[in-house]
PDB file of C-alpha atoms in Angstrom:
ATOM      1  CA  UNK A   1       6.003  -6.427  15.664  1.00 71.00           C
ATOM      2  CA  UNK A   2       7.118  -6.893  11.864  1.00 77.00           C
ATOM      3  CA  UNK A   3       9.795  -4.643  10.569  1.00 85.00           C
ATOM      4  CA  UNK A   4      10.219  -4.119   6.670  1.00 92.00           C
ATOM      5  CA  UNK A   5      12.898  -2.619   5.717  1.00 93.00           C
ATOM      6  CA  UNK A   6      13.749  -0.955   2.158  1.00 94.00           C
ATOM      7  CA  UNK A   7      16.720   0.841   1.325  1.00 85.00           C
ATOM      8  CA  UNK A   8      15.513   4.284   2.223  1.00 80.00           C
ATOM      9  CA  UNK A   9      18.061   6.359  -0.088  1.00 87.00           C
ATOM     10  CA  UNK A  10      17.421   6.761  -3.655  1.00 93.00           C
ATOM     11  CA  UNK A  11      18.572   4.827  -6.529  1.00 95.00           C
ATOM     12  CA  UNK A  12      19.935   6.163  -9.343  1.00 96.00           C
ATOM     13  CA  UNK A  13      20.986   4.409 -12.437  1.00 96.00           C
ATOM     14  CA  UNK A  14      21.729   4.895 -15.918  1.00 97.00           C
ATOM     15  CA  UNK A  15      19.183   3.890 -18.471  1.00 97.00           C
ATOM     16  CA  UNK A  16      19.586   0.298 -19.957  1.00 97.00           C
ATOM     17  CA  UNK A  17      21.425  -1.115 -16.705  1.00 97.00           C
ATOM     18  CA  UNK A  18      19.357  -3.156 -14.199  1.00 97.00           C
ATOM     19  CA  UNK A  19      17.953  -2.070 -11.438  1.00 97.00           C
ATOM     20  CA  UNK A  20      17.998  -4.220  -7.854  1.00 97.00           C
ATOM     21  CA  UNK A  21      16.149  -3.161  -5.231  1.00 97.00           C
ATOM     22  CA  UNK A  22      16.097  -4.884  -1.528  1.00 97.00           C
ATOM     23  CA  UNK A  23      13.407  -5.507   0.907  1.00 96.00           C
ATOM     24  CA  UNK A  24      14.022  -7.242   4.161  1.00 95.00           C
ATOM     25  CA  UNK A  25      11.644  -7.863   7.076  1.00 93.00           C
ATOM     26  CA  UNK A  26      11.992  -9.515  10.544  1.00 89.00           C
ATOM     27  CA  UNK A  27      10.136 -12.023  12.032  1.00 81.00           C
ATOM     28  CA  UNK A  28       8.160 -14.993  10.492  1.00 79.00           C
ATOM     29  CA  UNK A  29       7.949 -15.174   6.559  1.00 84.00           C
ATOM     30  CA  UNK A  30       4.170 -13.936   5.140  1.00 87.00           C
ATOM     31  CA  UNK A  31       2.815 -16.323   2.891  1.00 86.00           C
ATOM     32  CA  UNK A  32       2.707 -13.654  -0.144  1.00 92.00           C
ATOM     33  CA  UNK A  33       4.906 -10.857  -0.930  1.00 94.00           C
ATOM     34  CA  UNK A  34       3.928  -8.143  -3.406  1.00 95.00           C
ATOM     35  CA  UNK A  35       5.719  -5.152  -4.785  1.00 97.00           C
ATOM     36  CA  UNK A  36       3.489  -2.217  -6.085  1.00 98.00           C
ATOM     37  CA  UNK A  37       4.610   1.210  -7.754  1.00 98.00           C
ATOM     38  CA  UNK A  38       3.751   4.497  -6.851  1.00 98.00           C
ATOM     39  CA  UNK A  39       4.141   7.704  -8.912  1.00 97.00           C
ATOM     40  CA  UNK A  40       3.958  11.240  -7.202  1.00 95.00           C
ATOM     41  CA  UNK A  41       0.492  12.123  -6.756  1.00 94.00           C
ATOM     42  CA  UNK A  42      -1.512   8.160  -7.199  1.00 96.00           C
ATOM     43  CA  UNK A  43      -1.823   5.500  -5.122  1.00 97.00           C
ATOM     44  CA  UNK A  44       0.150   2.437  -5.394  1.00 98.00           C
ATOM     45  CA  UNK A  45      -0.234  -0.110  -8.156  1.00 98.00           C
ATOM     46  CA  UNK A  46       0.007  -3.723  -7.584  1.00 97.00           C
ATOM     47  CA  UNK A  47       3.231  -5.436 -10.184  1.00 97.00           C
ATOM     48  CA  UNK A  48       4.239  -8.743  -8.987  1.00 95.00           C
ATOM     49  CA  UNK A  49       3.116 -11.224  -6.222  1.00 95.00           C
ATOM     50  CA  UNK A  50       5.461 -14.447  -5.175  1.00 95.00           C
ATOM     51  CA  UNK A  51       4.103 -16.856  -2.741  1.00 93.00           C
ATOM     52  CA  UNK A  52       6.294 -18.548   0.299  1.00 91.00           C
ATOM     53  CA  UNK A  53       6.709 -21.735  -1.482  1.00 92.00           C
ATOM     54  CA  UNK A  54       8.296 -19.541  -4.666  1.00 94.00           C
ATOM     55  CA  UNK A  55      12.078 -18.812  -5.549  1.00 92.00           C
ATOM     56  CA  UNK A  56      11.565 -16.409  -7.786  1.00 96.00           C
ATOM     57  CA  UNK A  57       8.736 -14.718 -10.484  1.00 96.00           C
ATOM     58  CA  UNK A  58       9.112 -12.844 -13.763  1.00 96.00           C
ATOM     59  CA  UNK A  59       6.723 -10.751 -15.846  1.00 95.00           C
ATOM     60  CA  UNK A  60       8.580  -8.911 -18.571  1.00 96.00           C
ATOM     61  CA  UNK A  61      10.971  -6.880 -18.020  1.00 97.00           C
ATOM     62  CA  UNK A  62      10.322  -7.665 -14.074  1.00 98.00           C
ATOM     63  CA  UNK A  63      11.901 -10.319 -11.617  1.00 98.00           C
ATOM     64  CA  UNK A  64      11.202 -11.289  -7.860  1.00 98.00           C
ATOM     65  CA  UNK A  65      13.183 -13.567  -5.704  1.00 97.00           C
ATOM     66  CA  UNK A  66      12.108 -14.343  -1.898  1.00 95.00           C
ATOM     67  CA  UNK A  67      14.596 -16.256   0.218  1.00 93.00           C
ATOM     68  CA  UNK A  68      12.942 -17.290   3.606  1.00 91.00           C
ATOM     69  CA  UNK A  69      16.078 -18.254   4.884  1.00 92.00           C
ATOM     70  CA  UNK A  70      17.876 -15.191   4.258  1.00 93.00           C
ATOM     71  CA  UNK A  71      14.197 -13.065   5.092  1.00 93.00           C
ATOM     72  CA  UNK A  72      14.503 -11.023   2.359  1.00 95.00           C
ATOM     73  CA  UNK A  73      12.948 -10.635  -1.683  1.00 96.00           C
ATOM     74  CA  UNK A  74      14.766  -8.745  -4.438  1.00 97.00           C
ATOM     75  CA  UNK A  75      13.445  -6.887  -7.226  1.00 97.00           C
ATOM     76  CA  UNK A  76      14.854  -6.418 -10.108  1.00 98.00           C
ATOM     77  CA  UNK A  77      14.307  -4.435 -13.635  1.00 98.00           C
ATOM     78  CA  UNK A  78      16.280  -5.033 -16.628  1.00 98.00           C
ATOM     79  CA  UNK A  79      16.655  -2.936 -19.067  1.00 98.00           C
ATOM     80  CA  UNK A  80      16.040   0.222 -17.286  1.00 98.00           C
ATOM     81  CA  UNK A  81      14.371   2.704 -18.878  1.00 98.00           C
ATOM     82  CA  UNK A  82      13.190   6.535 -17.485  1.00 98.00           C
ATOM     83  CA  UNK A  83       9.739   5.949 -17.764  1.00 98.00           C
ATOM     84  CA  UNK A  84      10.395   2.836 -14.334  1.00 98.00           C
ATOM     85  CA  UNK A  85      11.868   6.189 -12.259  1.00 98.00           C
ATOM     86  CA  UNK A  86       9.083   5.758  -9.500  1.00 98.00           C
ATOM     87  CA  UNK A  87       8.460   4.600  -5.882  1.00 97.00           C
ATOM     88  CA  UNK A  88       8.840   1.113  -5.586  1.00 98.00           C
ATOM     89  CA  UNK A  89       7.087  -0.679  -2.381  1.00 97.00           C
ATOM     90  CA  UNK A  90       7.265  -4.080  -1.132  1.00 97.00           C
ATOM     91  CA  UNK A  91       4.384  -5.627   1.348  1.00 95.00           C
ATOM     92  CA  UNK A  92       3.775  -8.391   3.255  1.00 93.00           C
ATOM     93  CA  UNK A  93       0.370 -10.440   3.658  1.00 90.00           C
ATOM     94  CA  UNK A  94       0.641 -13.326   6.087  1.00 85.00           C
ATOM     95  CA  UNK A  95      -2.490 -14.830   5.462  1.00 81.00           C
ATOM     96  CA  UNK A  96      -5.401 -15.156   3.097  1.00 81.00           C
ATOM     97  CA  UNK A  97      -8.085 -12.472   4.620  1.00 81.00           C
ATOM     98  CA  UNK A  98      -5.184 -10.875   6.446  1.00 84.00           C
ATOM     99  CA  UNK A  99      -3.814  -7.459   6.077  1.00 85.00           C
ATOM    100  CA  UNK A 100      -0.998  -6.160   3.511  1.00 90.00           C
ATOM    101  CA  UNK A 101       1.911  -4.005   5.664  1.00 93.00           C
ATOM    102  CA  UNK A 102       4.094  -1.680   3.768  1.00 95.00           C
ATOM    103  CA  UNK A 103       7.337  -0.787   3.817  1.00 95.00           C
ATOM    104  CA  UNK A 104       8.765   2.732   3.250  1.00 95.00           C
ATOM    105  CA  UNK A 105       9.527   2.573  -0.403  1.00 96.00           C
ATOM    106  CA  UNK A 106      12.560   2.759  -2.172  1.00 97.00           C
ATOM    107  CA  UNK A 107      12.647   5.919  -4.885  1.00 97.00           C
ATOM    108  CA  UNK A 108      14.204   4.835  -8.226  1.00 98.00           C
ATOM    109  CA  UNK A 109      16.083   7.550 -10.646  1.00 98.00           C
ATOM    110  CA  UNK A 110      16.380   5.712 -14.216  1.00 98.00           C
ATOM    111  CA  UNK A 111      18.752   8.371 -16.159  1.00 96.00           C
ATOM    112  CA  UNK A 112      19.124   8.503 -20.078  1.00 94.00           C
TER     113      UNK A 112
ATOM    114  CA  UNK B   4     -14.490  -0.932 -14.260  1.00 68.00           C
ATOM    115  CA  UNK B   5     -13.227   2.562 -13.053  1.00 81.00           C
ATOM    116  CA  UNK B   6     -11.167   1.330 -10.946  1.00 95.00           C
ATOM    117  CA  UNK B   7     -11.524   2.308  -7.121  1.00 98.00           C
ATOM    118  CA  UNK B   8     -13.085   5.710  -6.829  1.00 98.00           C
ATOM    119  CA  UNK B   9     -12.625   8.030  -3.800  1.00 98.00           C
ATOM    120  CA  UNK B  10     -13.706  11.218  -3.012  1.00 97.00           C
ATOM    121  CA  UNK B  11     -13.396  14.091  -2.018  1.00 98.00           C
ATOM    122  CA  UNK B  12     -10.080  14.275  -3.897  1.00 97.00           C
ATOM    123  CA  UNK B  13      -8.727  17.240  -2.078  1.00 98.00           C
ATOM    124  CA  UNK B  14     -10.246  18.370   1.105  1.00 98.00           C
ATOM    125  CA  UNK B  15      -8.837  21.614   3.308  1.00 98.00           C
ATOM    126  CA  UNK B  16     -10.966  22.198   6.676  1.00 97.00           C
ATOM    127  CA  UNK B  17      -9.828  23.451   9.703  1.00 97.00           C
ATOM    128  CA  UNK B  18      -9.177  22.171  12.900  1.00 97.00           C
ATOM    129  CA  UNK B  19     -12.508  20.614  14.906  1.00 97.00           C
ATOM    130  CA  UNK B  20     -14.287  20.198  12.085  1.00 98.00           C
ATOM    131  CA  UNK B  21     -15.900  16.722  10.853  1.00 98.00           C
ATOM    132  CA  UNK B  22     -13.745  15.035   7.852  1.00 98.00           C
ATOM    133  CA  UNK B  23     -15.618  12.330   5.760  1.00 98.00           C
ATOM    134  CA  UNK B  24     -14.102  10.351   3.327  1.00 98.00           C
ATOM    135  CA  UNK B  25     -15.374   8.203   0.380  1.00 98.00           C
ATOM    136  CA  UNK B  26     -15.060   5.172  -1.212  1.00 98.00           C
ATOM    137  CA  UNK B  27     -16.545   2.829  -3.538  1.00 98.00           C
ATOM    138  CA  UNK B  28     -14.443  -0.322  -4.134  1.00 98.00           C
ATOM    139  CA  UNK B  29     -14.252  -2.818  -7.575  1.00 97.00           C
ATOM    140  CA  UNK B  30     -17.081  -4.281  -8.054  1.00 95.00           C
ATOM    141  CA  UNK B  31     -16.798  -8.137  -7.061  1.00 94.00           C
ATOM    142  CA  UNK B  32     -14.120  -7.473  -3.706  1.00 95.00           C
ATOM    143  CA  UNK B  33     -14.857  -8.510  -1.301  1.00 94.00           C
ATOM    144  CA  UNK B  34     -12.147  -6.875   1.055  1.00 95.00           C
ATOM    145  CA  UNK B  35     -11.495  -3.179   1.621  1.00 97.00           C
ATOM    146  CA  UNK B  36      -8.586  -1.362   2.886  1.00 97.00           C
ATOM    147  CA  UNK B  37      -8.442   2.195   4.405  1.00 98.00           C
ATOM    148  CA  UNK B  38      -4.561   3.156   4.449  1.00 98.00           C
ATOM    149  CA  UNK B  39      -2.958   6.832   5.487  1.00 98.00           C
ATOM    150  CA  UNK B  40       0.575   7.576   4.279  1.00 97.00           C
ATOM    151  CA  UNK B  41       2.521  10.480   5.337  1.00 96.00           C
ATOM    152  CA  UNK B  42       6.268  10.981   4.501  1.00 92.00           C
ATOM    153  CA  UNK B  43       7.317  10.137   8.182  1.00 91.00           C
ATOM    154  CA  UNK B  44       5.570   7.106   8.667  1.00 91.00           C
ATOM    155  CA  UNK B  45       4.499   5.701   4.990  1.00 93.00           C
ATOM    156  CA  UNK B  46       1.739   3.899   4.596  1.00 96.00           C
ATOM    157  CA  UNK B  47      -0.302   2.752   7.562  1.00 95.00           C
ATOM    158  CA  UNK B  48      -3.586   0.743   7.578  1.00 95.00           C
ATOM    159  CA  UNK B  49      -5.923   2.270   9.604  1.00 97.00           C
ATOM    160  CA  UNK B  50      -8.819  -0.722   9.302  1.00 97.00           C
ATOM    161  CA  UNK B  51     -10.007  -3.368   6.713  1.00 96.00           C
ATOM    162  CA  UNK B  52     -13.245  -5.211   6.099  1.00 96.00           C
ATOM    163  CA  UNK B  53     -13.965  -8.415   4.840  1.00 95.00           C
ATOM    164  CA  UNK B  54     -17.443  -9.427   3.172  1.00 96.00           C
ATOM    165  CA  UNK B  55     -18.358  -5.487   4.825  1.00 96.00           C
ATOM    166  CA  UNK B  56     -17.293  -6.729   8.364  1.00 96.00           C
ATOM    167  CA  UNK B  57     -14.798  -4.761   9.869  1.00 96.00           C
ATOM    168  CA  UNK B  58     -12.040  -7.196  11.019  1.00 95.00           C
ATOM    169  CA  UNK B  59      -8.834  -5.237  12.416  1.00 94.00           C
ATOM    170  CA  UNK B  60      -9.182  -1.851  13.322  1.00 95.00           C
ATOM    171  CA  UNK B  61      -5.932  -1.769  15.432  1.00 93.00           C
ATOM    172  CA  UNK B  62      -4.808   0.989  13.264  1.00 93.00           C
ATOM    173  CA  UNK B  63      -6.856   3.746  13.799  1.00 95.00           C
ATOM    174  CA  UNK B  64      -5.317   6.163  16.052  1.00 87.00           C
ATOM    175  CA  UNK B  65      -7.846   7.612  17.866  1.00 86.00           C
ATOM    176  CA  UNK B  66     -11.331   7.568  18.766  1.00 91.00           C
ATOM    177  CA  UNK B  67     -12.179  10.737  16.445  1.00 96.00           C
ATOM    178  CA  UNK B  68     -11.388   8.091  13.644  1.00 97.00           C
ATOM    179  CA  UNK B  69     -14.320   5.587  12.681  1.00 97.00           C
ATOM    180  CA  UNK B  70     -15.378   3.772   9.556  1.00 98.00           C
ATOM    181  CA  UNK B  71     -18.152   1.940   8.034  1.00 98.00           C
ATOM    182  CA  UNK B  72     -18.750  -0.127   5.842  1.00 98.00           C
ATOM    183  CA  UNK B  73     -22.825  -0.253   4.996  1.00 97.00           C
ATOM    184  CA  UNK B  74     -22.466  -2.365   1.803  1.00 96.00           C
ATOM    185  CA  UNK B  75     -20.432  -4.135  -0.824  1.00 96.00           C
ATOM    186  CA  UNK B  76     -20.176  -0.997  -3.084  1.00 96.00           C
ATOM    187  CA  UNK B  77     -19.225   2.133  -0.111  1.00 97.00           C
ATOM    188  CA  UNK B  78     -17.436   2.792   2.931  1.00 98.00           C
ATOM    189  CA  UNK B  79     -16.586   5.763   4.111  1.00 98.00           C
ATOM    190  CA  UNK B  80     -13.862   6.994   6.895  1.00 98.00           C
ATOM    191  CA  UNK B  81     -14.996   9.860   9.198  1.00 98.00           C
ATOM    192  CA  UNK B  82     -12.648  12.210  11.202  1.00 97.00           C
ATOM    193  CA  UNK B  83     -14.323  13.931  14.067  1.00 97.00           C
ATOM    194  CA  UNK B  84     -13.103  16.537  15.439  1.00 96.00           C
ATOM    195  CA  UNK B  85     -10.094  16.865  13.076  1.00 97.00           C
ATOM    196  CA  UNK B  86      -6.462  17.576  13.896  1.00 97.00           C
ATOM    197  CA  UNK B  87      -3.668  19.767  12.230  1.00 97.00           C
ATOM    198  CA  UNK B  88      -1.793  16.288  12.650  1.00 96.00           C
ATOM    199  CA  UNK B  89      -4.186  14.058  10.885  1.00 97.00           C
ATOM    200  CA  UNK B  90      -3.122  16.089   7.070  1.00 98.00           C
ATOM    201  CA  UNK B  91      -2.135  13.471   5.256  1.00 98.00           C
ATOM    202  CA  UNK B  92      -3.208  11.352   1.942  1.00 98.00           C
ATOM    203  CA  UNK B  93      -5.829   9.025   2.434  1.00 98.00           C
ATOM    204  CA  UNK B  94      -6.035   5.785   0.496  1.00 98.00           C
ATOM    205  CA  UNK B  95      -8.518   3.677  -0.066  1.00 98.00           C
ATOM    206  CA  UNK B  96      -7.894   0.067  -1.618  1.00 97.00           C
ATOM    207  CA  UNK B  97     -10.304  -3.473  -2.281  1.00 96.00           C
ATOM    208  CA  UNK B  98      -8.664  -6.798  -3.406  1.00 94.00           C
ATOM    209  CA  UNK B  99     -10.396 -10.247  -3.290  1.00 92.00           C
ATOM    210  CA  UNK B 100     -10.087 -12.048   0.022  1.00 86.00           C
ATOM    211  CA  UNK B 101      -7.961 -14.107  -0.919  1.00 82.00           C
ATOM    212  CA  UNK B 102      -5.524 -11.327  -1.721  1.00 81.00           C
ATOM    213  CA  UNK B 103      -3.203 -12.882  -4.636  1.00 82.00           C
ATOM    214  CA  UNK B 104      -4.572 -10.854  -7.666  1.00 87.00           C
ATOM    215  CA  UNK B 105      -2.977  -8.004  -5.052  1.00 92.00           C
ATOM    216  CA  UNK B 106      -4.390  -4.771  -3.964  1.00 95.00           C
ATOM    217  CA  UNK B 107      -6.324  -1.763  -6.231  1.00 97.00           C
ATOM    218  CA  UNK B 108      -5.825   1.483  -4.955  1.00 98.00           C
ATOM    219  CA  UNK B 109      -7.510   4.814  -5.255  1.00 98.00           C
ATOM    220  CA  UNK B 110      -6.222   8.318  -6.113  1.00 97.00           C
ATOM    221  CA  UNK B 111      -6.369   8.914  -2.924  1.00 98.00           C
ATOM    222  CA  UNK B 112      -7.764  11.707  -0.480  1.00 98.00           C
ATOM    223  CA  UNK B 113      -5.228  14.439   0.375  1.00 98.00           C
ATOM    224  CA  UNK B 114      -6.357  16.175   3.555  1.00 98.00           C
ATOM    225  CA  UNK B 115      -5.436  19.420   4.882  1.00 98.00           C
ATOM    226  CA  UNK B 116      -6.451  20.393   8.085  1.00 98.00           C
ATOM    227  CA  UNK B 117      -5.398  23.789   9.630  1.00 97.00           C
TER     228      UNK B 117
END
């Protein structure tokens, strides 16, 4: 079955650096992945989606990059700031009308 | 739009009793999620409907778990009898089929059963 895997201990970084987080997975590429965010206490929220067929996505201070060969998308924030210090998940969907798996999450620390 | 609404948002019942769950999805989805995340195991989907037809319900754990979907605008996901081991939060999310605008999320449903 699929495997995603996120760096499962927390990132900390100092305020104004960039942040990179990793997500990997096993098995066949999806044909979307997303990242979401999720504070203590709410459900996720949906930031960024970058399609197979895409190198890499920015919105603001955001960036995505999704190597198929390599099987794995990086996520980046510039420009850190403490109010990005949140859960950050990526997730896979294979297929239109298909289902969206998580991974674990990777917990970001943005210090001042 | 308000968003995904679920309720209860808090429920505590003890063990054996029936759970139900509530959701009313964005108006205009057309696919709904029902997702359970726990620190051990994350997020999990338990089942997911498209156009109010339930297509994978390879999640759900058990038998005492069952949703439905009667229209566009409410599903619900019922626990019966309840376990100490099903306390968890309980998401519900809707997205359009095709999935690229990505997912909406509720608050949730955090379930306590002792």
């Amino acid at each position: 079955s699929q495997k995603i895997e996120q760096n499962s201990e927390a990132l900390n970084i100092q305020e104004g650096k960039t942040a990179t987080l990793t997500c990997n997975y096993t098995n066949y590429s999806p044909a979307y992945l997303q990242w979401y965010r999720q504070d203590p206490g709410r459900g996720p929220v949906f930031l960024l989606l970058i399609r197979e067929n895409e190198k890499e996505k920015r919105k603001e201070r955001l960036k995505v990059t999704f190597d198929t060969t390599l099987k794995q998308s990086l996520f980046h924030i510039t420009a850190s700031q403490p109010a990005d210090s949140a859960t950050y998940l990526c997730a896979l969907l294979y297929n239109q009308g298909g289902k969206l798996i998580f991974g674990q999450g990777t917990e970001l620390s943005v210090k001042p | 739009d308000a968003g995904v609404i679920q309720s209860p948002r808090h429920e505590v019942t003890e063990m054996g009793q029936e759970v139900t769950l509530r959701c009313k999805p964005i108006s205009g989805h057309n696919s709904l999620f029902w997702y359970r995340q726990t620190m051990m195991r994350g997020l999990e989907l338990l089942i997911y409907f498209n156009n109010n037809v339930p297509i994978d319900d390879s999640g759900m754990p058990e038998d005492r778990f069952s949703a439905k979907m009667p229209n566009a605008s409410f599903s619900t996901l019922k626990i019966q009898p309840s376990e100490p081991r099903d306390s968890a939060v309980y998401f519900c999310a809707s997205s359009l089929i095709t999935g690229e605008s990505g997912y909406t999320f509720g608050s949730g449903t955090r379930l306590t059963v002792v």
